[in-house]
Tab-separated table of C-alpha atoms and ligand atoms in Angstrom:
chain	number	residue	atom	x	y	z
A	46	MET	CA	106.845	231.632	103.451
A	47	ALA	CA	107.985	234.196	106.002
A	48	THR	CA	111.279	236.033	105.586
A	49	LEU	CA	113.806	236.399	108.367
A	50	ILE	CA	115.808	239.585	107.929
A	51	LEU	CA	119.215	239.820	109.576
A	52	HIS	CA	120.916	242.865	111.078
A	53	PRO	CA	123.688	244.403	108.972
A	54	GLY	CA	126.877	242.297	109.182
A	55	LYS	CA	125.086	239.295	110.641
A	56	GLU	CA	125.082	237.533	107.274
A	57	LYS	CA	128.793	236.780	107.701
A	58	SER	CA	128.421	233.566	109.656
A	59	VAL	CA	125.765	232.299	107.229
A	60	LEU	CA	128.108	233.018	104.318
A	61	ARG	CA	130.709	230.883	106.128
A	62	ARG	CA	128.014	228.183	106.198
A	63	HIS	CA	127.477	228.195	109.936
A	64	PRO	CA	123.914	226.925	110.495
A	65	TRP	CA	122.884	228.855	113.644
A	66	LEU	CA	121.196	232.250	113.765
A	67	PHE	CA	121.103	233.704	117.269
A	68	SER	CA	118.394	236.084	118.442
A	69	GLY	CA	120.857	238.999	118.323
A	70	ALA	CA	121.353	238.490	114.583
A	71	VAL	CA	117.671	238.749	113.757
A	72	ALA	CA	116.307	242.191	112.800
A	73	GLN	CA	112.755	241.070	112.033
A	74	LEU	CA	110.495	238.341	110.771
A	75	ASP	CA	108.486	239.492	107.778
A	76	GLY	CA	105.272	237.494	107.551
A	77	ARG	CA	103.940	234.812	109.860
A	78	ALA	CA	105.712	231.633	110.875
A	79	ARG	CA	104.908	229.059	113.517
A	80	SER	CA	107.544	227.242	115.498
A	81	GLY	CA	109.376	224.811	113.222
A	82	ASP	CA	108.196	226.407	109.972
A	83	THR	CA	110.700	226.995	107.191
A	84	VAL	CA	111.666	230.631	106.623
A	85	ASP	CA	113.763	232.396	104.003
A	86	VAL	CA	116.834	234.002	105.551
A	87	VAL	CA	117.971	237.245	103.924
A	88	ALA	CA	120.678	239.820	104.656
A	89	HIS	CA	119.625	243.348	105.738
A	90	ASP	CA	119.735	244.413	102.076
A	91	GLY	CA	117.450	241.575	101.006
A	92	ARG	CA	120.159	239.295	99.623
A	93	PRO	CA	118.897	235.692	99.924
A	94	LEU	CA	121.147	233.520	102.111
A	95	ALA	CA	119.516	230.295	103.216
A	96	ARG	CA	116.396	228.380	104.188
A	97	ALA	CA	116.048	227.678	107.879
A	98	ALA	CA	113.761	226.303	110.571
A	99	TRP	CA	112.189	228.977	112.787
A	100	SER	CA	112.557	228.421	116.561
A	101	PRO	CA	110.927	231.430	118.245
A	102	ALA	CA	111.337	230.028	121.785
A	103	SER	CA	115.075	229.410	121.507
A	104	GLN	CA	118.074	231.741	121.683
A	105	ILE	CA	119.095	230.008	118.460
A	106	ARG	CA	116.227	231.594	116.563
A	107	ALA	CA	116.759	229.672	113.338
A	108	ARG	CA	118.817	226.738	112.082
A	109	VAL	CA	119.721	226.426	108.442
A	110	TRP	CA	118.349	223.487	106.474
A	111	SER	CA	119.901	224.588	103.190
A	112	PHE	CA	122.353	227.235	102.010
A	113	ASP	CA	120.853	226.778	98.533
A	114	VAL	CA	118.082	229.379	98.521
A	115	ALA	CA	116.303	227.551	95.693
A	116	GLU	CA	116.096	224.229	97.551
A	117	THR	CA	112.580	223.302	98.691
A	118	ILE	CA	112.386	221.929	102.214
A	119	ASP	CA	109.956	219.046	101.880
A	120	HIS	CA	109.758	215.281	102.331
A	121	ALA	CA	112.115	214.778	99.366
A	122	PHE	CA	114.707	217.072	100.988
A	123	PHE	CA	114.894	214.819	104.064
A	124	LYS	CA	115.005	211.756	101.873
A	125	ARG	CA	118.027	213.177	100.016
A	126	ARG	CA	119.893	214.334	103.104
A	127	ILE	CA	119.315	211.125	105.050
A	128	ALA	CA	120.233	208.902	102.105
A	129	ALA	CA	123.449	210.905	101.679
A	130	ALA	CA	124.330	210.579	105.376
A	131	VAL	CA	123.777	206.820	105.261
A	132	ALA	CA	125.849	206.560	102.055
A	133	ARG	CA	128.760	208.488	103.617
A	134	ARG	CA	128.967	205.887	106.393
A	135	ALA	CA	128.689	202.983	103.970
A	136	ALA	CA	131.683	204.404	102.080
A	137	LEU	CA	133.983	204.181	105.133
A	138	PRO	CA	135.370	200.690	105.726
A	139	GLU	CA	135.534	201.025	109.512
A	140	LEU	CA	131.818	201.858	109.595
A	141	ALA	CA	130.343	199.765	106.817
A	142	GLY	CA	129.611	196.608	108.788
A	143	GLN	CA	128.866	198.091	112.218
A	144	GLN	CA	125.727	196.877	113.984
A	145	GLY	CA	125.722	199.994	116.150
A	146	LEU	CA	126.131	203.079	113.985
A	147	ARG	CA	125.204	206.754	114.120
A	148	LEU	CA	123.451	207.385	110.812
A	149	VAL	CA	122.684	211.074	111.224
A	150	HIS	CA	124.770	213.435	113.378
A	151	ALA	CA	122.648	216.583	113.316
A	152	GLU	CA	124.318	219.770	112.009
A	153	SER	CA	127.378	217.877	110.808
A	154	ASP	CA	125.157	215.891	108.442
A	155	GLY	CA	123.216	218.963	107.349
A	156	LEU	CA	120.242	218.123	109.569
A	157	PRO	CA	120.158	220.319	112.708
A	158	GLY	CA	118.228	218.688	115.528
A	159	VAL	CA	118.212	215.214	113.980
A	160	ILE	CA	120.103	212.332	115.581
A	161	ALA	CA	119.601	208.796	114.303
A	162	ASP	CA	121.407	205.726	115.618
A	163	ARG	CA	121.102	202.268	114.167
A	164	TYR	CA	121.236	199.200	116.411
A	165	GLY	CA	120.954	196.169	114.175
A	166	ASP	CA	117.492	196.257	112.656
A	167	THR	CA	116.251	199.136	114.814
A	168	VAL	CA	116.808	202.863	114.347
A	169	VAL	CA	116.507	205.155	117.358
A	170	VAL	CA	115.821	208.730	116.428
A	171	GLN	CA	116.097	211.851	118.588
A	172	LEU	CA	114.580	215.143	117.452
A	173	THR	CA	115.853	218.077	119.497
A	174	THR	CA	114.626	221.200	117.688
A	175	ALA	CA	111.311	222.674	116.560
A	176	GLY	CA	112.273	222.254	112.911
A	177	ALA	CA	113.222	218.606	113.309
A	178	ASP	CA	110.089	217.959	115.361
A	179	LYS	CA	107.863	219.319	112.627
A	180	TRP	CA	109.327	216.953	110.030
A	181	ARG	CA	109.062	213.803	112.207
A	182	ALA	CA	107.013	211.813	109.666
A	183	ALA	CA	109.281	212.652	106.725
A	184	ILE	CA	112.397	211.888	108.788
A	185	ALA	CA	111.060	208.531	109.986
A	186	ASP	CA	109.973	207.540	106.477
A	187	SER	CA	113.332	208.581	104.998
A	188	LEU	CA	115.260	206.631	107.645
A	189	GLN	CA	113.181	203.551	106.963
A	190	LYS	CA	113.706	203.854	103.201
A	191	ALA	CA	117.448	204.530	103.462
A	192	THR	CA	118.152	201.612	105.808
A	193	GLY	CA	115.359	199.088	105.261
A	194	CYS	CA	115.218	198.813	109.059
A	195	ALA	CA	112.183	197.049	110.507
A	196	ARG	CA	111.717	199.376	113.471
A	197	ILE	CA	112.096	203.035	114.362
A	198	TYR	CA	111.876	204.219	117.958
A	199	GLU	CA	111.771	207.864	119.016
A	200	ARG	CA	113.750	209.033	122.064
A	201	SER	CA	112.980	212.740	122.006
A	202	ASP	CA	113.090	213.153	125.779
A	203	VAL	CA	116.153	215.376	126.137
A	204	GLU	CA	116.240	218.533	128.277
A	205	VAL	CA	117.187	220.803	125.368
A	206	ARG	CA	113.728	220.342	123.855
A	207	LYS	CA	112.395	222.582	126.640
A	208	LEU	CA	114.420	225.471	125.226
A	209	GLU	CA	112.512	224.943	121.989
A	210	GLY	CA	109.143	224.872	123.748
A	211	LEU	CA	108.767	221.170	122.973
A	212	GLU	CA	107.403	218.389	125.182
A	213	ALA	CA	109.132	215.029	125.561
A	214	VAL	CA	108.069	212.436	122.969
A	215	THR	CA	108.963	208.739	123.061
A	216	GLY	CA	107.587	205.645	121.352
A	217	TRP	CA	107.526	203.587	118.181
A	218	LEU	CA	107.267	205.421	114.874
A	219	HIS	CA	107.501	202.274	112.782
A	220	GLY	CA	107.219	198.591	113.702
A	221	GLU	CA	107.850	197.571	117.304
A	222	VAL	CA	109.489	195.013	119.551
A	223	ALA	CA	108.348	193.552	122.811
A	224	GLY	CA	111.453	194.008	124.987
A	225	GLU	CA	113.347	197.163	125.804
A	226	GLU	CA	116.810	195.797	125.156
A	227	LEU	CA	118.627	195.212	121.892
A	228	VAL	CA	121.996	193.548	121.648
A	229	ILE	CA	124.702	194.710	119.267
A	230	GLU	CA	128.225	193.482	118.710
A	231	GLU	CA	130.975	196.073	118.921
A	232	ASN	CA	134.633	195.153	118.332
A	233	GLY	CA	133.714	191.518	118.945
A	234	VAL	CA	131.929	192.168	122.237
A	235	ARG	CA	128.171	191.880	122.729
A	236	MET	CA	126.531	194.897	124.341
A	237	ALA	CA	122.926	195.464	125.391
A	238	VAL	CA	121.347	198.738	124.305
A	239	ASP	CA	118.571	200.104	126.483
A	240	TYR	CA	117.069	202.305	123.787
A	241	ALA	CA	114.035	203.199	125.878
A	242	GLY	CA	115.702	204.097	129.183
A	243	GLY	CA	119.449	204.441	128.640
A	244	HIS	CA	121.482	207.608	128.092
A	245	LYS	CA	121.285	209.300	124.700
A	246	THR	CA	119.716	206.708	122.391
A	247	GLY	CA	120.864	203.919	124.695
A	248	PHE	CA	124.579	203.637	123.978
A	249	TYR	CA	127.704	205.793	123.540
A	250	LEU	CA	128.525	204.927	119.952
A	251	ASP	CA	131.034	207.771	119.749
A	252	GLN	CA	133.599	205.830	121.819
A	253	ARG	CA	133.685	202.748	119.545
A	254	GLU	CA	137.199	203.322	118.165
A	255	ASN	CA	138.578	204.443	121.509
A	256	ARG	CA	137.233	201.298	123.158
A	257	ARG	CA	139.025	199.268	120.503
A	258	ARG	CA	142.185	201.167	121.426
A	259	VAL	CA	141.711	200.153	125.048
A	260	ALA	CA	141.550	196.498	124.000
A	261	GLU	CA	144.919	196.967	122.273
A	262	LEU	CA	146.462	198.589	125.333
A	263	ALA	CA	145.045	196.474	128.125
A	264	ARG	CA	147.120	193.281	127.928
A	265	ALA	CA	148.393	192.255	131.361
A	266	ARG	CA	147.538	195.663	132.779
A	267	ARG	CA	145.565	196.611	135.864
A	268	VAL	CA	142.803	198.828	134.496
A	269	LEU	CA	140.600	201.370	136.261
A	270	ASN	CA	137.563	202.511	134.255
A	271	CYS	CA	135.940	205.584	135.806
A	272	PHE	CA	132.372	206.547	134.757
A	273	CYS	CA	131.975	203.101	133.185
A	274	TYR	CA	128.218	203.354	132.378
A	275	THR	CA	127.302	199.978	130.808
A	276	GLY	CA	130.905	198.801	130.710
A	277	GLY	CA	131.914	199.586	127.125
A	278	PHE	CA	135.570	200.268	127.953
A	279	SER	CA	135.652	197.632	130.714
A	280	LEU	CA	134.620	194.776	128.447
A	281	GLN	CA	137.089	195.823	125.779
A	282	ALA	CA	139.833	195.858	128.403
A	283	LEU	CA	138.887	192.310	129.422
A	284	ALA	CA	138.798	191.271	125.757
A	285	GLY	CA	142.284	192.720	125.382
A	286	GLY	CA	143.633	190.550	128.198
A	287	ALA	CA	143.707	192.920	131.162
A	288	ARG	CA	144.908	191.411	134.416
A	289	GLU	CA	142.151	193.125	136.355
A	290	VAL	CA	139.480	195.696	135.486
A	291	VAL	CA	137.943	197.848	138.208
A	292	SER	CA	134.932	199.822	136.940
A	293	MET	CA	133.033	202.525	138.746
A	294	ASP	CA	129.895	204.499	138.211
A	295	SER	CA	127.407	206.214	140.505
A	296	SER	CA	124.438	204.666	138.700
A	297	ALA	CA	123.252	201.289	139.965
A	298	PRO	CA	121.131	200.578	136.844
A	299	ALA	CA	124.128	201.314	134.586
A	300	LEU	CA	126.273	198.902	136.620
A	301	ALA	CA	123.547	196.262	136.467
A	302	THR	CA	123.496	196.544	132.656
A	303	ALA	CA	127.300	196.399	132.632
A	304	GLN	CA	127.217	193.112	134.496
A	305	ARG	CA	124.526	191.764	132.184
A	306	ASN	CA	126.769	192.747	129.289
A	307	LEU	CA	129.601	190.772	130.815
A	308	ALA	CA	127.284	187.760	131.082
A	309	LEU	CA	126.455	188.150	127.367
A	310	ASN	CA	130.146	187.492	126.671
A	311	PRO	CA	131.118	184.109	128.083
A	312	GLN	CA	134.480	184.389	126.283
A	313	LEU	CA	135.545	187.062	128.783
A	314	ASN	CA	137.098	186.225	132.127
A	315	LYS	CA	134.489	187.337	134.646
A	316	SER	CA	136.731	186.841	137.655
A	317	ARG	CA	138.958	189.704	136.482
A	318	ALA	CA	136.138	192.271	136.634
A	319	LEU	CA	135.225	194.280	139.719
A	320	TRP	CA	132.271	196.682	139.749
A	321	ARG	CA	131.882	199.515	142.209
A	322	GLU	CA	128.941	201.813	142.732
A	323	ALA	CA	130.758	204.978	143.759
A	324	ASP	CA	131.264	208.682	143.234
A	325	VAL	CA	134.435	208.910	141.164
A	326	PHE	CA	135.558	212.165	142.821
A	327	ALA	CA	135.521	210.594	146.281
A	328	GLU	CA	136.601	207.118	145.261
A	329	LEU	CA	139.773	208.322	143.528
A	330	ARG	CA	140.815	209.768	146.894
A	331	ASN	CA	139.873	206.587	148.761
A	332	LEU	CA	141.882	204.452	146.362
A	333	ARG	CA	144.861	206.727	146.860
A	334	ALA	CA	144.514	206.460	150.631
A	335	SER	CA	144.459	202.677	150.421
A	336	GLY	CA	147.643	202.673	148.306
A	337	GLU	CA	146.124	201.240	145.114
A	338	ASN	CA	147.734	201.741	141.730
A	339	TYR	CA	146.836	200.982	138.124
A	340	ASP	CA	148.564	200.688	134.755
A	341	LEU	CA	145.745	202.106	132.632
A	342	ILE	CA	143.062	204.522	133.802
A	343	ILE	CA	140.107	205.666	131.718
A	344	LEU	CA	138.231	208.849	132.588
A	345	ASP	CA	135.100	209.362	130.500
A	346	PRO	CA	132.957	211.648	132.644
A	347	PRO	CA	129.550	213.132	131.772
A	348	LYS	CA	129.301	216.629	130.348
A	349	PHE	CA	130.481	219.029	133.085
A	350	ALA	CA	129.873	222.191	131.019
A	351	HIS	CA	126.936	222.547	128.646
A	352	THR	CA	128.124	225.933	127.435
A	353	ALA	CA	131.244	228.075	127.664
A	354	ALA	CA	129.547	229.924	130.552
A	355	HIS	CA	130.092	226.860	132.770
A	356	ALA	CA	133.675	226.303	131.642
A	357	ASP	CA	135.208	227.462	134.949
A	358	ARG	CA	133.342	225.051	137.161
A	359	ALA	CA	133.905	222.304	134.612
A	360	ALA	CA	137.629	223.032	134.524
A	361	ARG	CA	137.870	222.470	138.278
A	362	ALA	CA	136.010	219.166	137.990
A	363	TYR	CA	138.203	217.950	135.117
A	364	LYS	CA	141.337	218.944	136.975
A	365	ASP	CA	140.186	217.183	140.122
A	366	ILE	CA	139.568	213.805	138.483
A	367	ASN	CA	142.660	213.966	136.279
A	368	LEU	CA	144.766	214.779	139.306
A	369	GLY	CA	143.203	211.917	141.242
A	370	ALA	CA	143.811	209.487	138.383
A	371	MET	CA	147.416	210.572	137.840
A	372	ARG	CA	148.181	209.938	141.506
A	373	LEU	CA	146.992	206.350	141.077
A	374	LEU	CA	149.012	205.556	137.964
A	375	ALA	CA	151.973	203.220	138.306
A	376	PRO	CA	155.265	204.399	136.742
A	377	GLY	CA	154.896	204.276	132.948
A	378	GLY	CA	151.119	204.075	133.311
A	379	LEU	CA	148.634	205.236	130.707
A	380	LEU	CA	145.797	207.710	131.179
A	381	MET	CA	142.974	207.921	128.653
A	382	THR	CA	141.079	211.060	129.532
A	383	TYR	CA	138.069	212.718	127.882
A	384	SER	CA	135.853	215.752	127.874
A	385	CYS	CA	132.520	215.778	126.064
A	386	SER	CA	131.661	219.322	127.197
A	387	GLY	CA	130.836	221.649	124.332
A	388	GLY	CA	132.019	224.563	126.472
A	389	VAL	CA	135.537	223.158	126.921
A	390	ASN	CA	137.513	223.012	123.681
A	391	ALA	CA	140.463	220.739	122.959
A	392	GLU	CA	143.016	223.448	123.739
A	393	LEU	CA	141.481	224.298	127.105
A	394	PHE	CA	141.099	220.624	127.968
A	395	GLN	CA	144.771	219.992	127.280
A	396	LYS	CA	145.690	222.950	129.508
A	397	ILE	CA	143.574	221.606	132.346
A	398	VAL	CA	145.161	218.169	132.126
A	399	ALA	CA	148.632	219.744	131.908
A	400	GLY	CA	147.841	221.643	135.105
A	401	ALA	CA	146.928	218.386	136.831
A	402	ALA	CA	150.223	216.757	135.776
A	403	LEU	CA	152.128	219.756	137.075
A	404	ASP	CA	150.337	219.595	140.425
A	405	VAL	CA	151.105	215.909	140.927
A	406	GLY	CA	154.688	216.554	139.827
A	407	ARG	CA	154.763	213.979	137.018
A	408	THR	CA	155.770	214.247	133.388
A	409	ALA	CA	152.925	213.265	131.075
A	410	ARG	CA	153.376	212.866	127.324
A	411	ILE	CA	150.696	212.756	124.652
A	412	VAL	CA	150.711	209.396	122.908
A	413	GLN	CA	147.581	210.107	120.903
A	414	ARG	CA	144.810	212.670	120.532
A	415	LEU	CA	141.406	211.048	120.585
A	416	GLN	CA	138.040	211.988	119.151
A	417	GLY	CA	134.628	210.583	118.344
A	418	ALA	CA	134.324	207.818	115.755
A	419	ALA	CA	133.836	208.620	112.067
A	420	ASP	CA	130.052	208.245	112.259
A	421	HIS	CA	130.154	211.385	114.454
A	422	PRO	CA	131.753	213.650	111.856
A	423	VAL	CA	132.580	217.316	112.426
A	424	ASP	CA	131.644	219.731	109.633
A	425	LEU	CA	134.542	222.215	109.464
A	426	ALA	CA	131.997	225.024	109.128
A	427	PHE	CA	130.476	223.937	112.459
A	428	PRO	CA	133.283	223.552	115.035
A	429	GLU	CA	130.657	223.169	117.801
A	430	GLY	CA	130.193	219.656	116.434
A	431	GLU	CA	133.545	218.653	117.928
A	432	TYR	CA	132.264	217.917	121.422
A	433	LEU	CA	134.314	214.822	122.268
A	434	LYS	CA	138.047	215.239	122.735
A	435	GLY	CA	140.466	213.000	124.523
A	436	LEU	CA	144.128	212.461	125.289
A	437	LEU	CA	146.042	209.267	125.690
A	438	LEU	CA	148.938	210.079	127.989
A	439	GLN	CA	151.925	208.133	129.178
A	440	LEU	CA	153.245	209.153	132.567
A	441	ASP	CA	156.784	208.821	133.822
B	522	LIG	N1	132.334	205.533	129.314
B	522	LIG	C1	130.942	205.215	129.082
B	522	LIG	C2	130.063	206.447	129.019
B	522	LIG	C3	130.130	207.316	130.266
B	522	LIG	S1	128.718	208.297	130.500
B	522	LIG	C4	130.827	204.366	127.822
B	522	LIG	O1	131.823	204.152	127.131
B	522	LIG	O2	129.727	203.897	127.515
B	522	LIG	C5	128.998	209.002	132.052
B	522	LIG	C6	128.697	208.089	133.233
B	522	LIG	O3	129.128	208.775	134.393
B	522	LIG	C7	127.237	207.769	133.483
B	522	LIG	O4	127.081	206.371	133.502
B	522	LIG	C8	126.919	208.340	134.885
B	522	LIG	O5	126.092	207.490	135.657
B	522	LIG	C9	128.284	208.436	135.495
B	522	LIG	N2	128.505	209.447	136.531
B	522	LIG	C10	128.148	210.756	136.523
B	522	LIG	N3	128.643	211.397	137.603
B	522	LIG	C11	129.348	210.478	138.306
B	522	LIG	C12	130.132	210.525	139.499
B	522	LIG	N4	130.290	211.660	140.181
B	522	LIG	N5	130.721	209.392	139.923
B	522	LIG	C13	130.574	208.238	139.232
B	522	LIG	N6	129.871	208.139	138.090
B	522	LIG	C14	129.267	209.241	137.630
């Protein structure tokens, strides 16, 4: 096995159990390693630190598999880690019976580059790094053994793979089904999951608890759901007894799925749902011009900043939509607003939203801080894992 030697001082983050080793930390690679191979990570003085996956094409040159320098990285390693991740979810009552569940959340489950989501009897796996890609067979086998699922589909078609020098890979790794849509039940609502063509692995599982919160809040309210995708928040608002739910998204296919989802739920009052294919930035202004107002507005936009380098541009975009939404809120109205940008942390996000409230001249109070559901845990040693942050605000 090759040895990756760090520059003096660069062992500090590894000792704090942070799993990423950037190119600037690496002094040299002793021996030969191909992309994805396991390497021994040592401090400049030779002190052993960790075992990691080598990613020569990426700025993140290596990602730690194990901080135990004696642990062998083999099929059994993945079996142990995946079984442990599945067991952690089973131990949490709010997750135990979920049909849609994130089983493996990458770094925060000790498996950099490995995402696995369960939808009923099917697991959808996404491998985003050279190390994860190399262990595909072991990962698929371990997922099958840990869950007993009949089918495993791979959705490794994300942009970030390019940074690792990897091509897109999609298809069945185990079993198969004829159609491209699965249906899961979430908080009592049936939702279709387009695992082959949808965003991520087909569904935003991270918002499960927050959608439930919307159901609690929606009774008799006029709701505006911006960036609705396949209608997760919209259907929960209807289930919660909203008076009217207006949902918008710029994607026609997403809206089509949203309407199919509504049809999957005959218990919901269809006549209260309105769907609009629109650009949220422009439409918030149009709604203002036409004098509309709402009692509950949800803003769950896509990632505006992939890294801290894009934080400025992202901040302007967040401010713009939050400002637009606040102008449309009736007195006493609620705003549920999110950022899933890694480059914008919770503190900065709160500042941006505070700036919007100031500009519209309204007092906004935090009712609740929101985050991803418990199957998207954040390892304290890896704060980057905390990508989703939200605020529930009540406006005067
Ligand atoms: N809230 C959703 C997830 C939102 S994902 C859920 O709970 O499932 C972000 C969505 O924003 C995507 O569906 C994308 O099509 C949409 N989108 C991106 N830019 C947009 C824009 N400028 N206007 C409207 N929709 C946009």
